[in-house]
Coordinates of C-alpha atoms and ligand atoms in Angstrom, one line a residue:
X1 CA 25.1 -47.5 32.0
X2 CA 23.3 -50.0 29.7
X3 CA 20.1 -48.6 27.8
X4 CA 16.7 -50.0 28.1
X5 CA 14.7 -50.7 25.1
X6 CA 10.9 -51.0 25.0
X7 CA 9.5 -53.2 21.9
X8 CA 6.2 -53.7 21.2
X9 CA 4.9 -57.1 19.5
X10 CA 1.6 -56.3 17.6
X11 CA 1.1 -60.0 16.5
X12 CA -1.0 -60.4 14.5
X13 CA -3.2 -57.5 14.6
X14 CA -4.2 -54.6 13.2
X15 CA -5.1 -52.6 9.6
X16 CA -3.8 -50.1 7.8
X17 CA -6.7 -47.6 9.3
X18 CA -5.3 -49.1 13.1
X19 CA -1.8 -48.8 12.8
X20 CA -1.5 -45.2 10.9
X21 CA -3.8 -44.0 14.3
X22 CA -1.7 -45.8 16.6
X23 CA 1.8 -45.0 15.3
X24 CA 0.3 -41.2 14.8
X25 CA 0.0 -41.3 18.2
X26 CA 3.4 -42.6 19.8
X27 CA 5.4 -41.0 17.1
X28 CA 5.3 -37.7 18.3
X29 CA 4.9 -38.9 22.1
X30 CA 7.9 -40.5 22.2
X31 CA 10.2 -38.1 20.6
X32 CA 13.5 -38.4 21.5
X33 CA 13.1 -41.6 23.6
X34 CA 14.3 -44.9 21.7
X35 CA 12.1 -47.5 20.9
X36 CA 10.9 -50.3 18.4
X37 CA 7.6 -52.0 17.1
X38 CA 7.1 -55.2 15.5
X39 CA 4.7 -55.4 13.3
X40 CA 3.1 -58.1 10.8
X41 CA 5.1 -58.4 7.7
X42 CA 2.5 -56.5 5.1
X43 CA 2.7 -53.6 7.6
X44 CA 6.5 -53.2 7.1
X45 CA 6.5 -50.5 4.6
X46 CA 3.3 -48.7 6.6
X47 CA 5.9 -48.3 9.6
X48 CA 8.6 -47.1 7.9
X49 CA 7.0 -44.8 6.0
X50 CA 5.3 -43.3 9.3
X51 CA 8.4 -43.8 11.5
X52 CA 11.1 -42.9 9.0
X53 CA 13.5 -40.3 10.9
X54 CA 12.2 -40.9 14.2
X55 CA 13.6 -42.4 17.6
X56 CA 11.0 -45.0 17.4
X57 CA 12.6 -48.4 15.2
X58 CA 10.7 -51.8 13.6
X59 CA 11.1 -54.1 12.8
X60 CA 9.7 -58.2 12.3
X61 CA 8.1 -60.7 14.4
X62 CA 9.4 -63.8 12.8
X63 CA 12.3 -64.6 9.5
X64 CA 13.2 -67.4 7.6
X65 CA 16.4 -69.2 8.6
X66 CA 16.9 -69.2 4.6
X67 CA 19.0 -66.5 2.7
X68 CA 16.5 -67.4 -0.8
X69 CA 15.0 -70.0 -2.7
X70 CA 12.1 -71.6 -3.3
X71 CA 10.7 -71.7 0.3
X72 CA 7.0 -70.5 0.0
X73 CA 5.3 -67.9 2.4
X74 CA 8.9 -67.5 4.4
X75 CA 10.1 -64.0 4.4
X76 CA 14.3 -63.7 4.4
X77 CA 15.8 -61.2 6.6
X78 CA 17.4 -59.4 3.3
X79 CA 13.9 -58.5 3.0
X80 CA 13.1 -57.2 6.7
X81 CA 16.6 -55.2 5.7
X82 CA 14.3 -54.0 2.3
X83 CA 12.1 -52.1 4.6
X84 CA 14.3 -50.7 7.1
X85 CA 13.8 -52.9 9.9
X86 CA 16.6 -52.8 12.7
X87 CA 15.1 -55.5 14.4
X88 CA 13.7 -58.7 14.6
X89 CA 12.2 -61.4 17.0
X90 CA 13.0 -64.5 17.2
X91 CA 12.1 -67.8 18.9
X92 CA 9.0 -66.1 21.1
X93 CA 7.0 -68.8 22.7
X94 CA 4.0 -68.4 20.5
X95 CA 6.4 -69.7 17.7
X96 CA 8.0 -71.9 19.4
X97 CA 4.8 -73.8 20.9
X98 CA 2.3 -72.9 17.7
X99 CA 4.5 -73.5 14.9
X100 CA 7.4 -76.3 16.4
X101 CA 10.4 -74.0 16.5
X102 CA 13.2 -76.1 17.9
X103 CA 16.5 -74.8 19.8
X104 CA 18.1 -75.2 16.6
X105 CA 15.7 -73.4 14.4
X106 CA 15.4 -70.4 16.5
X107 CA 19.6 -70.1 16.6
X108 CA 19.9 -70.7 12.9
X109 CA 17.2 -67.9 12.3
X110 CA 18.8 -65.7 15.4
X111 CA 22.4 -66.5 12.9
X112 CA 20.0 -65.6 9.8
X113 CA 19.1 -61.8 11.5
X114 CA 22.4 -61.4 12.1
X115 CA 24.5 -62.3 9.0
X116 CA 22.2 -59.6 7.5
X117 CA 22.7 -57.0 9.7
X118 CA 19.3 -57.1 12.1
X119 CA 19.4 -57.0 15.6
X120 CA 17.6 -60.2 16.6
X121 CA 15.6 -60.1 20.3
X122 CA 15.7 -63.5 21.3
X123 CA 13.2 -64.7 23.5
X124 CA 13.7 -67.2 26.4
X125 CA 11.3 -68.6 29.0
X126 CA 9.6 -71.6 30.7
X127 CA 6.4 -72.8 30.8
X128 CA 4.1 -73.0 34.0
X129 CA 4.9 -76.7 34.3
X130 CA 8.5 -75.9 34.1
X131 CA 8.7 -73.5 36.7
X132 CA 6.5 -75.5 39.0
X133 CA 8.8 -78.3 38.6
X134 CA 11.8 -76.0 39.3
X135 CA 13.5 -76.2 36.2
X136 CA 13.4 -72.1 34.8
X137 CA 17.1 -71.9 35.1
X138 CA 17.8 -75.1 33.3
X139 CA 14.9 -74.5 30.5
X140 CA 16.6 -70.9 29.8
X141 CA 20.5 -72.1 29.8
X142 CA 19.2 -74.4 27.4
X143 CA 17.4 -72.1 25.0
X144 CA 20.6 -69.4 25.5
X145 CA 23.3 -72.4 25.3
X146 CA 21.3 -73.2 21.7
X147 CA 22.3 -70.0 20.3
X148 CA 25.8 -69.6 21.8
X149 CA 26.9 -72.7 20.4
X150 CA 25.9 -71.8 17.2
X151 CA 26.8 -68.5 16.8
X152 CA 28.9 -67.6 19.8
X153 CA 28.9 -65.5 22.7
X154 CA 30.2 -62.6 21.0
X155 CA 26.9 -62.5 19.2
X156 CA 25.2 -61.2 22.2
X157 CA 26.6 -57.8 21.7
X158 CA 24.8 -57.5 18.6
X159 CA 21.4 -59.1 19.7
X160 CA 18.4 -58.0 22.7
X161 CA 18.1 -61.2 25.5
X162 CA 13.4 -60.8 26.3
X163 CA 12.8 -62.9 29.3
X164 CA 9.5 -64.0 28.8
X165 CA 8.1 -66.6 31.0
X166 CA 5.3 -68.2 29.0
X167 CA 2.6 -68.4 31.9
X168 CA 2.9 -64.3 31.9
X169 CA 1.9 -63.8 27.9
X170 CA -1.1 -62.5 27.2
X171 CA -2.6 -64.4 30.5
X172 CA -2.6 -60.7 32.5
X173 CA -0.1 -63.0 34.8
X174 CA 3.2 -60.6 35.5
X175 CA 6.4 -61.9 37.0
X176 CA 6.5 -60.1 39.9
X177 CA 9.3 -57.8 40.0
X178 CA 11.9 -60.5 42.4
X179 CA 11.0 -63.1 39.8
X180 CA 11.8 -61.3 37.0
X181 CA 15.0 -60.1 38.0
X182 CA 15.9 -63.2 39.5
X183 CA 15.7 -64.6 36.1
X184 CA 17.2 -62.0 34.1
X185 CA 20.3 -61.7 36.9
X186 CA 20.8 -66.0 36.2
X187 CA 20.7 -65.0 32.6
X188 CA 23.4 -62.3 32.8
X189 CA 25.5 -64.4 35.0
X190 CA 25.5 -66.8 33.3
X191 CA 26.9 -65.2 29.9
X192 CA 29.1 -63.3 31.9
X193 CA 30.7 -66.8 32.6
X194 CA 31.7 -67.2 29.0
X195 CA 32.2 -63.1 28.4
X196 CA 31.8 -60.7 30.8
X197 CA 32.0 -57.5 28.9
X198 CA 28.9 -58.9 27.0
X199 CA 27.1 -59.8 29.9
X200 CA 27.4 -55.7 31.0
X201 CA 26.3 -54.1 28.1
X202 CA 23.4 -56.9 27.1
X203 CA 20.0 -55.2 27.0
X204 CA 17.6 -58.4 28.6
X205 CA 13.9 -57.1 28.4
X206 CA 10.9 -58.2 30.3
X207 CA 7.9 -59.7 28.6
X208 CA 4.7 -60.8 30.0
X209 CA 1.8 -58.7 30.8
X210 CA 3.7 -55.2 31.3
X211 CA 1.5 -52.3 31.5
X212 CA 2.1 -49.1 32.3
X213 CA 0.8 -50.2 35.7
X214 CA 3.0 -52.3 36.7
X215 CA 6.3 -51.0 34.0
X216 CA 8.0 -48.6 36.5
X217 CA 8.4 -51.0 39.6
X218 CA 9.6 -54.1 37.0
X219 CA 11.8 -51.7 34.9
X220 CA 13.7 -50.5 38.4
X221 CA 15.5 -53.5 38.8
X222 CA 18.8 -53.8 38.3
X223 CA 18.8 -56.3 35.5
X224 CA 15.7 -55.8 33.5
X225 CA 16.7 -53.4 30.6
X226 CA 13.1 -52.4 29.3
X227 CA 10.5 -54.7 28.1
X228 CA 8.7 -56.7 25.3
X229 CA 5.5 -55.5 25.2
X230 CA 2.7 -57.4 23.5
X231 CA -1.2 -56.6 24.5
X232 CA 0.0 -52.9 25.9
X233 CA 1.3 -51.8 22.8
X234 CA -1.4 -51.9 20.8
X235 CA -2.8 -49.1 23.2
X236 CA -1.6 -45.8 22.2
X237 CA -1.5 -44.6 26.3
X238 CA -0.1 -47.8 27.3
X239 CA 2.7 -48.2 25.0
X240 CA 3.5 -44.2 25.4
X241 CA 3.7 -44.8 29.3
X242 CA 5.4 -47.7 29.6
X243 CA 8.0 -46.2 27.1
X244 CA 8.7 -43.6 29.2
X245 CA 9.0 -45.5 32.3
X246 CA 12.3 -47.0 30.5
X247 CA 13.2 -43.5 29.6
X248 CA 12.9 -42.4 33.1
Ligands
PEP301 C1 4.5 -60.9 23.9 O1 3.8 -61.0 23.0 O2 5.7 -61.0 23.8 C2 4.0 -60.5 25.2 C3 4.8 -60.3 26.3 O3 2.6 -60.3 25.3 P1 1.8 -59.6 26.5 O4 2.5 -58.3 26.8 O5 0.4 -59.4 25.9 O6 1.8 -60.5 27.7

């Protein structure tokens, strides 16, 4: 049976006084039960200090696509590697829409996480327009077909799929459970295309508005492997339940 994988995504927020409460607080909740936070670059060492030798992992919100060089304010995924991080995200909508992240950039920096060993979680998802113009599936086979031509569909094995439609971040707006899946089942069908054993094991997470409310009945279906979890897990209770809802 395939894991599931809860993440958080703290943006960008928090302090040093914030996190070393809230990572207090889900360390020894969550004892035993895998899962990851990302959290803003200067807060790296913070989370590994605290998390060090626990089930919980960290990891990045955003690399360069560069191994070194005179690139200022970028941050290479050696470094992420510096501080222990297992994971990183890359191509989340806020990047993508915010900061012009192409197709092409996100693969190159999904290729740059994994040349150095990180497990990148790629995000994929459609805008409001998109899926009221019917166009989901051909929005996500494009941002997926970006990064398999690139770097192959092998690559999945060593990389987390996050569904996240883009009208559900942040907006309190959740897929309900039938839309989700029947995203995340398109998605694994269609890698299984190219690669079925990759399809199988491929941990696709949720993201948009999970709570602990609504984490059980979205986590139950057959395709969604755990969740990215942005407002929720910068809420101690929150992120501890909906953890445990994967680990159910
Ligand atoms: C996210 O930041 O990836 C996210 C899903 O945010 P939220 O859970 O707040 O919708």
């Amino acid at each position: 049976m395939r894991k599931k994988l809860v993440a958080g995504n703290w943006k960008m927020h928090g302090s040093l006084a914030e996190n070393a409460a809230l990572l207090g607080a889900i360390k020894p909740a969550l004892a035993g039960i895998e899962a990851a936070v990302c959290v803003p670059f200067p807060y790296l060492a913070q989370a590994q200090a605290a998390l060090a030798g626990s089930s919980i992992a960290w990891g990045a919100q955003n690399l360069s696509e560069q191994v070194k060089g005179a690139f200022t304010g970028e941050v290479s995924a050696a470094m992420l590697v510096d501080f222990g991080c297992q994971y990183v995200i890359v191509g989340h909508s806020e990047r993508r829409s915010l900061y012009g992240e192409t197709d092409e950039l996100v693969a190159k920096k999904y290729m740059a996480a994994q040349a150095a060993g990180l497990i990148p979680i790629l995000c994929v998802g459609e805008s409001l327009a998109e899926r009221e113009a019917g166009v989901t599936e051909t929005v996500v086979a494009r941002q997926l077909d970006a990064v398999i031509s690139a770097a192959g569909v092998a690559s999945l094995a060593k990389a987390v799929v996050a569904y996240e439609p883009v009208w559900a971040i942040g907006t309190g707006k959740t897929a309900t459970p039938e839309q989700a899946q029947a995203v995340h089942a398109f998605i694994r069908s269609k890698i299984a295309a190219l690669d079925a054993g990759v399809a199988t094991g491929l941990v696709i997470q949720y993201g948009g508005s999970v709570k602990a409310a609504n984490a059980g009945e979205l986590f139950s279906q057959p395709d969604i492997d755990g969740g990215l979890i942005g407002g929720a897990s910068l809420v101690a209770d929150e992120f501890i339940a909906i953890c445990r809802a994967a680990a159910k």
